[in-house]
Short mmCIF file of C-alpha atoms in Angstrom, two decimals:
data_model
loop_
_atom_site.label_atom_id
_atom_site.label_comp_id
_atom_site.label_asym_id
_atom_site.label_seq_id
_atom_site.Cartn_x
_atom_site.Cartn_y
_atom_site.Cartn_z
CA MET A 223 22.59 -9.05 -28.07
CA ILE A 224 21.97 -5.43 -27.29
CA LEU A 225 20.29 -4.97 -30.67
CA LEU A 226 18.05 -7.94 -29.85
CA SER A 227 17.02 -6.27 -26.58
CA TYR A 228 16.29 -3.00 -28.38
CA ALA A 229 14.14 -4.75 -30.98
CA THR A 230 12.16 -6.66 -28.34
CA ALA A 231 11.58 -3.55 -26.28
CA ILE A 232 10.37 -1.56 -29.30
CA ILE A 233 7.96 -4.34 -30.28
CA ILE A 234 6.52 -4.42 -26.75
CA PHE A 235 6.22 -0.61 -26.79
CA CYS A 236 4.24 -0.74 -30.02
CA ILE A 237 1.99 -3.51 -28.66
CA GLY A 238 1.27 -1.36 -25.60
CA LEU A 239 0.52 1.69 -27.76
CA TYR A 240 -1.86 -0.33 -29.93
CA THR A 241 -3.63 -1.60 -26.80
CA ILE A 242 -4.16 1.93 -25.50
CA MET A 243 -5.48 3.19 -28.83
CA VAL A 244 -7.84 0.38 -29.74
CA ARG A 245 -9.24 -1.35 -26.65
CA ARG A 246 -12.44 -0.05 -25.12
CA ASN A 247 -12.15 -1.41 -21.61
CA LEU A 248 -10.45 1.02 -19.24
CA PHE A 249 -8.47 -1.74 -17.57
CA LYS A 250 -6.90 -2.56 -20.91
CA THR A 251 -5.72 1.05 -21.13
CA VAL A 252 -3.88 0.75 -17.83
CA LEU A 253 -2.40 -2.60 -18.87
CA GLY A 254 -1.13 -1.00 -22.07
CA LEU A 255 0.43 1.78 -20.01
CA ALA A 256 2.22 -0.81 -17.86
CA LEU A 257 3.53 -2.53 -21.01
CA MET A 258 4.87 0.72 -22.43
CA GLU A 259 6.65 1.60 -19.20
CA SER A 260 8.27 -1.84 -18.97
CA ALA A 261 9.50 -1.58 -22.56
CA VAL A 262 11.17 1.76 -21.90
CA LEU A 263 12.87 0.32 -18.81
CA LEU A 264 14.27 -2.51 -20.90
CA ILE A 265 15.70 -0.01 -23.39
CA ILE A 266 17.33 2.02 -20.62
CA VAL A 267 18.94 -0.94 -18.85
CA SER A 268 20.20 -2.59 -22.01
CA SER A 269 21.78 0.67 -23.16
CA GLY A 270 24.25 0.43 -20.32
CA TYR A 271 25.25 -3.18 -20.94
CA ILE A 272 28.85 -3.93 -21.86
CA PRO A 273 29.47 -7.36 -23.43
CA GLY A 274 31.29 -9.53 -20.96
CA GLY A 275 30.55 -7.25 -18.01
CA VAL A 276 29.97 -7.96 -14.32
CA PRO A 277 27.40 -6.39 -11.95
CA PRO A 278 28.46 -3.05 -10.41
CA ILE A 279 29.29 -4.33 -6.92
CA ALA A 280 32.78 -3.43 -5.73
CA PRO A 281 35.33 -5.08 -5.86
CA PHE A 282 34.90 -5.85 -9.55
CA SER A 283 36.20 -9.01 -11.13
CA GLY A 284 36.27 -7.57 -14.64
CA GLN A 285 34.75 -4.64 -16.50
CA ALA A 286 31.62 -3.50 -14.66
CA VAL A 287 28.51 -2.43 -16.56
CA ASN A 288 27.32 1.18 -16.51
CA PRO A 289 25.61 1.85 -13.16
CA LEU A 290 23.84 5.11 -14.05
CA PRO A 291 20.97 3.53 -16.06
CA HIS A 292 20.30 1.24 -13.11
CA ALA A 293 19.79 4.22 -10.83
CA PHE A 294 17.36 5.86 -13.29
CA THR A 295 15.49 2.60 -13.72
CA LEU A 296 14.97 2.08 -9.99
CA THR A 297 13.35 5.47 -9.68
CA ALA A 298 11.30 4.92 -12.83
CA ILE A 299 9.93 1.56 -11.63
CA VAL A 300 8.64 3.02 -8.38
CA ILE A 301 7.15 6.08 -10.07
CA GLY A 302 5.48 3.83 -12.64
CA ALA A 303 3.85 1.78 -9.90
CA SER A 304 2.58 4.97 -8.24
CA ASP A 305 0.93 6.28 -11.36
CA ILE A 306 -0.64 2.89 -12.15
CA ALA A 307 -2.13 2.91 -8.64
CA LEU A 308 -3.57 6.39 -9.18
CA ALA A 309 -5.03 5.38 -12.55
CA LEU A 310 -6.72 2.36 -10.97
CA ALA A 311 -8.19 4.55 -8.24
CA PHE A 312 -9.66 6.80 -10.94
CA ILE A 313 -11.17 3.78 -12.69
CA VAL A 314 -12.89 2.70 -9.48
CA LYS A 315 -14.31 6.19 -8.98
CA LEU A 316 -15.49 6.31 -12.60
CA HIS A 317 -17.25 2.99 -12.11
CA ARG A 318 -19.07 4.38 -9.12
CA HIS A 319 -20.26 7.35 -11.09
CA TYR A 320 -21.10 5.78 -14.47
CA ARG A 321 -21.73 2.11 -13.46
CA THR A 322 -19.51 0.88 -16.30
CA VAL A 323 -15.87 0.69 -17.37
CA ASP A 324 -16.56 0.70 -21.08
CA LEU A 325 -15.07 3.80 -22.64
CA ASP A 326 -17.57 4.07 -25.49
CA ARG A 327 -20.50 3.98 -23.12
CA ILE A 328 -18.93 6.52 -20.82
CA ARG A 329 -18.40 8.91 -23.71
CA GLY A 330 -21.93 8.25 -24.96
CA LEU A 331 -23.48 8.93 -21.56
CA ARG A 332 -21.68 12.25 -21.33
CA GLY A 333 -22.71 13.52 -24.72
CA MET B 521 24.36 -16.68 -21.19
CA SER B 522 24.02 -18.19 -24.60
CA LEU B 523 22.33 -16.38 -27.42
CA SER B 524 19.66 -19.04 -28.01
CA PHE B 525 18.47 -18.70 -24.42
CA MET B 526 18.16 -14.95 -24.85
CA ILE B 527 16.18 -15.40 -28.06
CA PHE B 528 13.83 -17.85 -26.32
CA LEU B 529 13.32 -15.46 -23.40
CA TYR B 530 12.56 -12.50 -25.65
CA VAL B 531 10.16 -14.47 -27.85
CA PHE B 532 8.33 -15.57 -24.69
CA LEU B 533 8.22 -11.94 -23.54
CA ILE B 534 6.68 -10.78 -26.83
CA ALA B 535 4.17 -13.63 -26.75
CA THR B 536 3.12 -12.67 -23.22
CA ALA B 537 2.65 -9.06 -24.29
CA LEU B 538 0.46 -10.18 -27.19
CA VAL B 539 -1.66 -12.26 -24.83
CA ILE B 540 -2.14 -9.28 -22.51
CA SER B 541 -3.25 -7.12 -25.41
CA ALA B 542 -5.55 -9.57 -27.13
CA ILE B 543 -7.36 -11.47 -24.42
CA ASN B 544 -10.82 -10.33 -23.45
CA ASP B 545 -11.04 -11.54 -19.87
CA ILE B 546 -9.46 -8.94 -17.57
CA LEU B 547 -8.55 -11.41 -14.83
CA SER B 548 -6.44 -13.51 -17.18
CA ALA B 549 -4.74 -10.40 -18.51
CA VAL B 550 -3.74 -9.31 -15.01
CA ILE B 551 -2.24 -12.70 -14.15
CA THR B 552 -0.37 -12.61 -17.44
CA LEU B 553 0.99 -9.18 -16.50
CA SER B 554 2.47 -10.80 -13.41
CA VAL B 555 4.17 -13.43 -15.57
CA PHE B 556 5.47 -10.68 -17.86
CA GLY B 557 6.99 -8.93 -14.86
CA ILE B 558 8.87 -12.03 -13.73
CA LEU B 559 10.22 -12.66 -17.24
CA LEU B 560 11.36 -9.06 -17.46
CA ALA B 561 13.12 -9.46 -14.09
CA THR B 562 14.94 -12.49 -15.51
CA ALA B 563 16.00 -10.44 -18.53
CA PHE B 564 17.33 -7.73 -16.22
CA ALA B 565 19.30 -10.31 -14.24
CA ILE B 566 20.89 -11.61 -17.43
CA LEU B 567 21.82 -8.03 -18.38
CA GLN B 568 23.87 -7.90 -15.13
CA ALA B 569 21.51 -5.58 -13.21
CA PRO B 570 20.67 -7.27 -9.87
CA ASP B 571 19.18 -4.20 -8.15
CA VAL B 572 16.81 -3.53 -11.01
CA ALA B 573 15.78 -7.18 -11.25
CA LEU B 574 14.93 -7.32 -7.54
CA THR B 575 12.90 -4.13 -7.69
CA GLN B 576 11.03 -5.13 -10.84
CA ALA B 577 10.12 -8.57 -9.48
CA VAL B 578 8.83 -7.28 -6.16
CA ILE B 579 6.96 -4.23 -7.37
CA ASN B 580 5.44 -5.53 -10.56
CA SER B 581 4.46 -9.01 -9.43
CA GLY B 582 3.62 -8.00 -5.87
CA ILE B 583 2.09 -4.59 -5.52
CA VAL B 584 0.83 -3.80 -9.02
CA THR B 585 -0.92 -7.16 -9.43
CA ALA B 586 -2.54 -6.82 -5.99
CA LEU B 587 -3.80 -3.32 -6.84
CA PHE B 588 -5.17 -4.50 -10.18
CA LEU B 589 -7.05 -7.34 -8.51
CA VAL B 590 -8.52 -5.07 -5.85
CA ALA B 591 -9.63 -2.51 -8.45
CA PHE B 592 -11.07 -5.24 -10.67
CA SER B 593 -13.12 -6.76 -7.87
CA GLN B 594 -14.41 -3.30 -6.95
CA THR B 595 -15.89 -2.85 -10.41
CA GLU B 596 -17.76 -6.11 -10.39
CA LYS B 597 -20.23 -5.30 -7.67
CA PRO B 598 -23.94 -5.14 -8.46
CA GLU B 599 -25.12 -1.60 -8.73
CA CYS B 600 -26.93 -0.79 -5.51
CA TYR B 601 -25.71 2.69 -4.76
CA SER B 602 -29.11 4.27 -4.46
CA GLU B 603 -28.91 5.25 -0.79
CA GLU B 604 -25.23 6.09 -0.59
CA GLU B 605 -24.40 9.74 -0.96
CA GLU B 606 -21.59 10.88 -3.22
CA GLU B 607 -19.39 13.82 -2.50
CA MET C 159 -21.12 1.80 -39.62
CA SER C 160 -19.42 -1.47 -38.94
CA ILE C 161 -16.59 -0.72 -41.35
CA ARG C 162 -15.37 2.32 -39.39
CA PRO C 163 -13.91 0.45 -36.41
CA PHE C 164 -12.14 -1.82 -38.88
CA ILE C 165 -10.53 1.11 -40.71
CA PHE C 166 -9.58 2.63 -37.37
CA ARG C 167 -7.85 -0.56 -36.31
CA ILE C 168 -5.94 -0.83 -39.58
CA ALA C 169 -4.81 2.78 -39.28
CA ALA C 170 -3.69 2.23 -35.69
CA LEU C 171 -1.77 -0.87 -36.72
CA ILE C 172 0.01 0.98 -39.54
CA LEU C 173 0.86 3.82 -37.18
CA CYS C 174 2.32 1.51 -34.55
CA VAL C 175 4.37 -0.49 -37.05
CA SER C 176 5.84 2.59 -38.70
CA LEU C 177 6.59 4.14 -35.31
CA GLY C 178 8.39 0.96 -34.32
CA LEU C 179 10.50 0.95 -37.47
CA MET C 180 11.50 4.58 -37.05
CA LEU C 181 12.35 4.04 -33.38
CA PHE C 182 14.49 1.05 -34.23
CA ARG C 183 16.41 2.98 -36.87
CA GLY C 184 17.11 5.71 -34.35
CA ILE C 185 18.03 3.55 -31.38
CA ALA C 186 20.16 1.09 -33.32
CA ALA C 187 22.43 3.95 -34.35
CA LEU C 188 23.68 4.31 -30.77
CA PRO C 189 27.25 3.02 -30.38
CA VAL C 190 28.04 -0.03 -28.25
CA PRO C 191 30.68 1.07 -25.76
CA GLU C 192 33.72 -0.96 -24.88
CA LYS C 193 34.39 0.72 -21.58
CA VAL C 194 32.53 3.15 -19.38
CA ILE C 195 33.42 6.83 -19.74
CA GLY C 196 32.10 10.08 -18.34
CA PRO C 197 30.43 10.46 -14.94
CA ALA C 198 29.63 6.76 -14.75
CA GLY C 199 33.33 5.96 -15.08
CA HIS C 200 34.07 8.37 -12.27
CA TYR C 201 31.44 6.70 -10.09
CA LEU C 202 32.75 3.22 -10.80
CA ALA C 203 36.34 4.16 -10.03
CA ARG C 204 35.86 6.36 -7.00
CA THR C 205 32.89 4.96 -5.05
CA ALA C 206 34.89 2.73 -2.75
CA GLY C 207 37.23 5.55 -1.88
CA GLU C 208 34.86 8.48 -1.61
CA THR C 209 31.86 6.87 0.05
CA GLY C 210 32.99 3.53 1.46
CA ALA C 211 29.99 1.69 0.02
CA ARG C 212 30.26 -1.54 -1.97
CA ASN C 213 27.02 -1.20 -3.90
CA VAL C 214 27.70 1.41 -6.58
CA VAL C 215 24.03 1.84 -7.54
CA GLY C 216 23.11 2.42 -3.89
CA ALA C 217 25.89 4.98 -3.56
CA ILE C 218 24.65 6.79 -6.67
CA LEU C 219 21.07 6.83 -5.39
CA PHE C 220 21.86 7.95 -1.86
CA ASP C 221 25.09 9.91 -2.08
CA TYR C 222 25.91 11.33 -5.49
CA ARG C 223 22.33 11.84 -6.67
CA ALA C 224 20.48 11.83 -3.37
CA PHE C 225 18.42 14.88 -4.33
CA ASP C 226 16.68 12.89 -7.08
CA THR C 227 15.73 10.26 -4.52
CA LEU C 228 14.16 12.98 -2.38
CA GLY C 229 12.10 14.07 -5.38
CA GLU C 230 11.02 10.51 -6.06
CA SER C 231 9.87 10.11 -2.45
CA THR C 232 7.77 13.21 -2.99
CA VAL C 233 6.14 11.58 -6.02
CA ILE C 234 5.15 8.56 -3.92
CA PHE C 235 3.79 10.87 -1.25
CA THR C 236 1.69 12.72 -3.82
CA ALA C 237 0.22 9.49 -5.17
CA VAL C 238 -0.63 8.32 -1.65
CA CYS C 239 -2.29 11.65 -0.86
CA GLY C 240 -4.33 11.50 -4.06
CA ILE C 241 -5.58 7.97 -3.48
CA ALA C 242 -6.34 8.49 0.19
CA MET C 243 -8.30 11.60 -0.72
CA LEU C 244 -10.34 9.74 -3.34
CA PHE C 245 -11.37 7.01 -0.87
CA SER C 246 -11.64 8.98 2.32
CA ARG C 247 -15.28 9.06 3.27
CA ARG C 248 -16.09 5.65 4.61
CA LYS C 249 -15.57 4.37 8.10
CA PHE C 250 -16.55 0.82 8.94
CA HIS C 251 -16.35 -1.46 11.94
CA ARG C 252 -16.75 -4.88 10.45
CA SER C 253 -14.63 -6.75 7.95
CA SER C 254 -14.45 -9.96 6.00
CA ARG C 255 -13.67 -13.19 7.78
CA GLY C 256 -10.47 -13.94 5.92
CA LEU C 257 -9.41 -17.32 4.57
CA SER C 258 -9.59 -20.75 6.17
CA PHE C 259 -7.91 -21.89 9.37
CA ILE C 260 -5.09 -23.68 7.54
CA ALA C 261 -4.13 -20.57 5.59
CA LYS C 262 -4.16 -18.45 8.74
CA ARG C 263 -1.89 -20.78 10.71
CA GLY C 264 0.49 -21.25 7.79
CA ILE C 265 0.87 -17.55 7.03
CA GLY C 266 1.19 -16.82 10.74
CA ILE C 267 4.33 -18.92 10.84
CA MET C 268 5.79 -17.31 7.70
CA VAL C 269 5.26 -13.64 8.54
CA PRO C 270 8.23 -13.18 10.97
CA PHE C 271 10.62 -14.59 8.36
CA LEU C 272 9.22 -12.24 5.73
CA LEU C 273 9.71 -9.27 8.05
CA MET C 274 13.28 -10.34 8.77
CA TYR C 275 13.97 -10.74 5.04
CA ALA C 276 12.69 -7.23 4.37
CA SER C 277 14.82 -5.79 7.19
CA VAL C 278 17.97 -7.51 5.91
CA ILE C 279 17.44 -6.16 2.41
CA ILE C 280 17.08 -2.63 3.78
CA LEU C 281 19.96 -2.72 6.24
CA PHE C 282 22.52 -4.32 3.93
CA GLY C 283 21.68 -2.04 1.03
CA HIS C 284 25.15 -0.56 0.89
CA LEU C 285 26.91 -3.95 0.75
CA SER C 286 24.84 -6.05 -1.63
CA PRO C 287 22.06 -5.50 -4.16
CA GLY C 288 19.00 -4.16 -2.44
CA GLY C 289 18.27 -1.03 -0.51
CA GLY C 290 15.40 1.04 0.74
CA PHE C 291 12.99 0.64 -2.19
CA GLN C 292 13.10 -3.12 -2.40
CA GLY C 293 12.85 -3.70 1.36
CA GLY C 294 10.08 -1.16 1.81
CA THR C 295 8.03 -2.81 -0.91
CA ILE C 296 8.43 -6.18 0.79
CA PHE C 297 7.08 -4.64 4.00
CA ALA C 298 4.07 -3.42 2.05
CA THR C 299 3.64 -6.91 0.59
CA VAL C 300 3.51 -8.33 4.12
CA THR C 301 0.65 -6.00 5.02
CA VAL C 302 -1.14 -6.94 1.79
CA LEU C 303 -0.79 -10.60 2.79
CA LEU C 304 -2.24 -9.92 6.23
CA CYS C 305 -5.17 -8.05 4.68
CA VAL C 306 -5.98 -10.92 2.35
CA VAL C 307 -5.56 -13.80 4.78
CA TYR C 308 -6.91 -12.34 8.02
CA GLY C 309 -9.28 -9.60 6.93
CA SER C 310 -8.63 -5.91 6.80
CA SER C 311 -9.89 -5.06 10.28
CA PHE C 312 -7.31 -7.43 11.78
CA GLU C 313 -4.62 -5.72 9.78
CA SER C 314 -5.80 -2.26 10.78
CA GLN C 315 -5.63 -3.34 14.43
CA TYR C 316 -1.98 -4.30 14.20
CA PHE C 317 -0.85 -1.60 11.78
CA PRO C 318 -3.32 1.23 12.33
CA PRO C 319 -3.49 3.90 9.62
CA ARG C 320 -2.23 6.45 12.12
CA THR C 321 1.01 4.48 12.57
CA LYS C 322 1.52 4.25 8.82
CA ASP C 323 0.97 8.00 8.61
CA ILE C 324 3.62 8.65 11.25
CA LEU C 325 6.06 6.21 9.62
CA GLU C 326 5.70 7.81 6.22
CA SER C 327 6.14 11.36 7.45
CA GLY C 328 8.96 10.20 9.73
CA GLY C 329 10.81 8.78 6.77
CA ALA C 330 10.55 12.03 4.83
CA LEU C 331 11.61 14.08 7.86
CA LEU C 332 14.59 11.78 8.50
CA PHE C 333 15.73 12.17 4.91
CA SER C 334 15.49 15.95 5.02
CA GLY C 335 17.08 16.05 8.46
CA ILE C 336 20.16 14.19 7.22
CA GLY C 337 20.35 16.67 4.37
CA LEU C 338 20.16 19.62 6.73
CA ILE C 339 23.00 18.19 8.83
CA GLY C 340 25.13 18.39 5.72
CA LEU C 341 24.01 21.97 5.19
CA ALA C 342 24.80 22.88 8.81
CA ALA C 343 28.31 21.46 8.48
CA GLY C 344 28.97 23.86 5.64
CA THR C 345 29.40 21.40 2.79
CA GLY C 346 26.05 21.35 1.03
CA PHE C 347 22.69 19.65 1.21
CA LEU C 348 22.79 15.84 1.51
CA SER C 349 26.57 15.51 1.51
CA ASN C 350 27.93 12.33 3.01
CA ILE C 351 31.57 11.97 4.07
CA ALA C 352 32.39 15.65 3.79
CA ALA C 353 29.73 16.50 6.37
CA GLY C 354 31.31 14.33 9.01
CA PHE C 355 29.50 10.99 8.75
CA PRO C 356 31.98 8.19 9.53
CA ALA C 357 33.11 6.19 6.54
CA GLY C 358 34.10 3.09 8.50
CA THR C 359 36.04 0.15 7.15
CA PHE C 360 35.27 -0.92 3.64
CA GLY C 361 32.87 -3.89 3.50
CA SER C 362 31.74 -3.94 7.10
CA PHE C 363 28.20 -3.33 8.29
CA LEU C 364 28.85 0.08 9.84
CA SER C 365 30.30 1.89 6.87
CA ALA C 366 29.41 4.28 4.06
CA GLY C 367 28.42 7.21 6.23
CA SER C 368 24.80 8.23 5.91
CA VAL C 369 23.82 5.71 3.20
CA PRO C 370 22.33 3.10 5.62
CA ILE C 371 20.33 5.80 7.42
CA LEU C 372 18.93 7.10 4.15
CA ASN C 373 18.10 3.53 3.16
CA VAL C 374 16.06 3.11 6.33
CA ALA C 375 14.27 6.44 5.75
CA VAL C 376 13.31 5.56 2.19
CA GLY C 377 12.26 2.06 3.29
CA MET C 378 9.91 3.51 5.88
CA LYS C 379 8.42 5.92 3.39
CA VAL C 380 7.91 3.50 0.53
CA GLY C 381 6.58 0.72 2.74
CA ALA C 382 4.09 2.88 4.60
CA GLY C 383 3.01 4.63 1.41
CA LEU C 384 2.28 1.51 -0.64
CA SER C 385 0.57 -0.10 2.33
CA THR C 386 -1.69 2.93 2.74
CA ILE C 387 -2.58 2.81 -0.96
CA PHE C 388 -3.64 -0.83 -0.72
CA TYR C 389 -5.56 -0.33 2.51
CA SER C 390 -7.49 2.67 1.12
CA MET C 391 -8.62 0.63 -1.86
CA ILE C 392 -9.52 -2.54 -0.01
CA LYS C 393 -11.46 -1.08 2.90
CA MET C 394 -14.14 -0.02 0.43
CA LEU C 395 -14.47 -3.64 -0.65
CA ASP C 396 -15.20 -4.80 2.85
CA ALA C 397 -17.64 -1.95 3.44
CA GLU C 398 -19.47 -2.98 0.28
CA ASN C 399 -19.54 -6.59 1.47
CA ASP C 400 -21.29 -5.49 4.65
CA HIS C 401 -23.70 -3.34 2.71
CA ILE C 402 -24.75 -6.13 0.39
CA GLU C 403 -25.21 -8.63 3.18
CA GLY C 404 -27.66 -6.28 4.84
CA GLY C 405 -25.55 -4.57 7.48
CA ARG C 406 -25.18 -0.86 7.18
CA PRO C 407 -21.68 0.54 7.81
CA ARG C 408 -21.77 3.00 10.68
#
């Protein structure tokens, strides 16, 4: 089951990377960034899973899963949301300046 | 949780990611990102991580979707900025 | 030139697939543990005794590794500063009308329950899953809801930007103040039981030393920060609405 989670997360990471490289719309770039961050979070959380484990809330009724990846992931989720917000603010400012969100046209107007 | 349910959930997750990447309409892609966030929260809950699932569900499907929609509707306005000064 | 984008897409696809295969070979070589060892094992075994908190993840975030949480609050503060600076130049005195009467009455009944839900998640963060981040984000979601349903000038009347400013800075100052209390007691920055905070009885509401206070501080900061981000981006929308309808924002 952990291998299944790893494989899914790597596939989603590669889909996000392909979206960032190929799509021209700036919103698609930010969506690809969100996909990549979610895939990495899935890898982190499933690396701490122990088969047959219980959530880390004391008192435990069995073997608890590793709580350290959960702490990293909480911080990473909030930081990811902050940088997506900043990227969207930049897109809005770019639209004001160039009247478009198409990356090819923005590069063409600059050159 | 049984293995077949996990496989179904992960296949649905990959299909949602493909839809986000391939669709051309931005509004549909943003709504699909919200669905992706909820499915990922379910996967976290099955991996015995309740704190992470709660945070992921609230932040991804609440705040990030709202910010995307606000930014998207800002970039749809007709261009009439002639008398507004920029910095 | 229509063949060049096609070649570019094929090359990108090959790159992504090969990267995925290499990543899988590397990650699948990690061992699957049978029990938890190392610092995580220490945290699992000793949290109830050393901190008095039931939620181990909350104790890690606010007691053992509280300095990282302070750094993460600084990241949120930086993002809020950046966005507020990008959208800072407009002031307006009109707003959109909001949604229909049915939506306004219905949401008006629901909002107190949402606020209570957010407060419970923050205050019981040391006993059950939850904590400052989750509850603070739900507070921000309530302000987003008020913006959408009632119009952003209504929301800025009830939660003025000045108040959100004070809440956010107050949360950061409270966090640092608790840390300095630990320093003044001689045990180190952000220490919990060793600095004199009462541990209380295990499992009751007043327990775990300074963890509930830090939860409240982080909740204030995250909630006010995310709400300020949303308000900065949406007040432009309403100013543009006025501009297009023919009214000039003052």
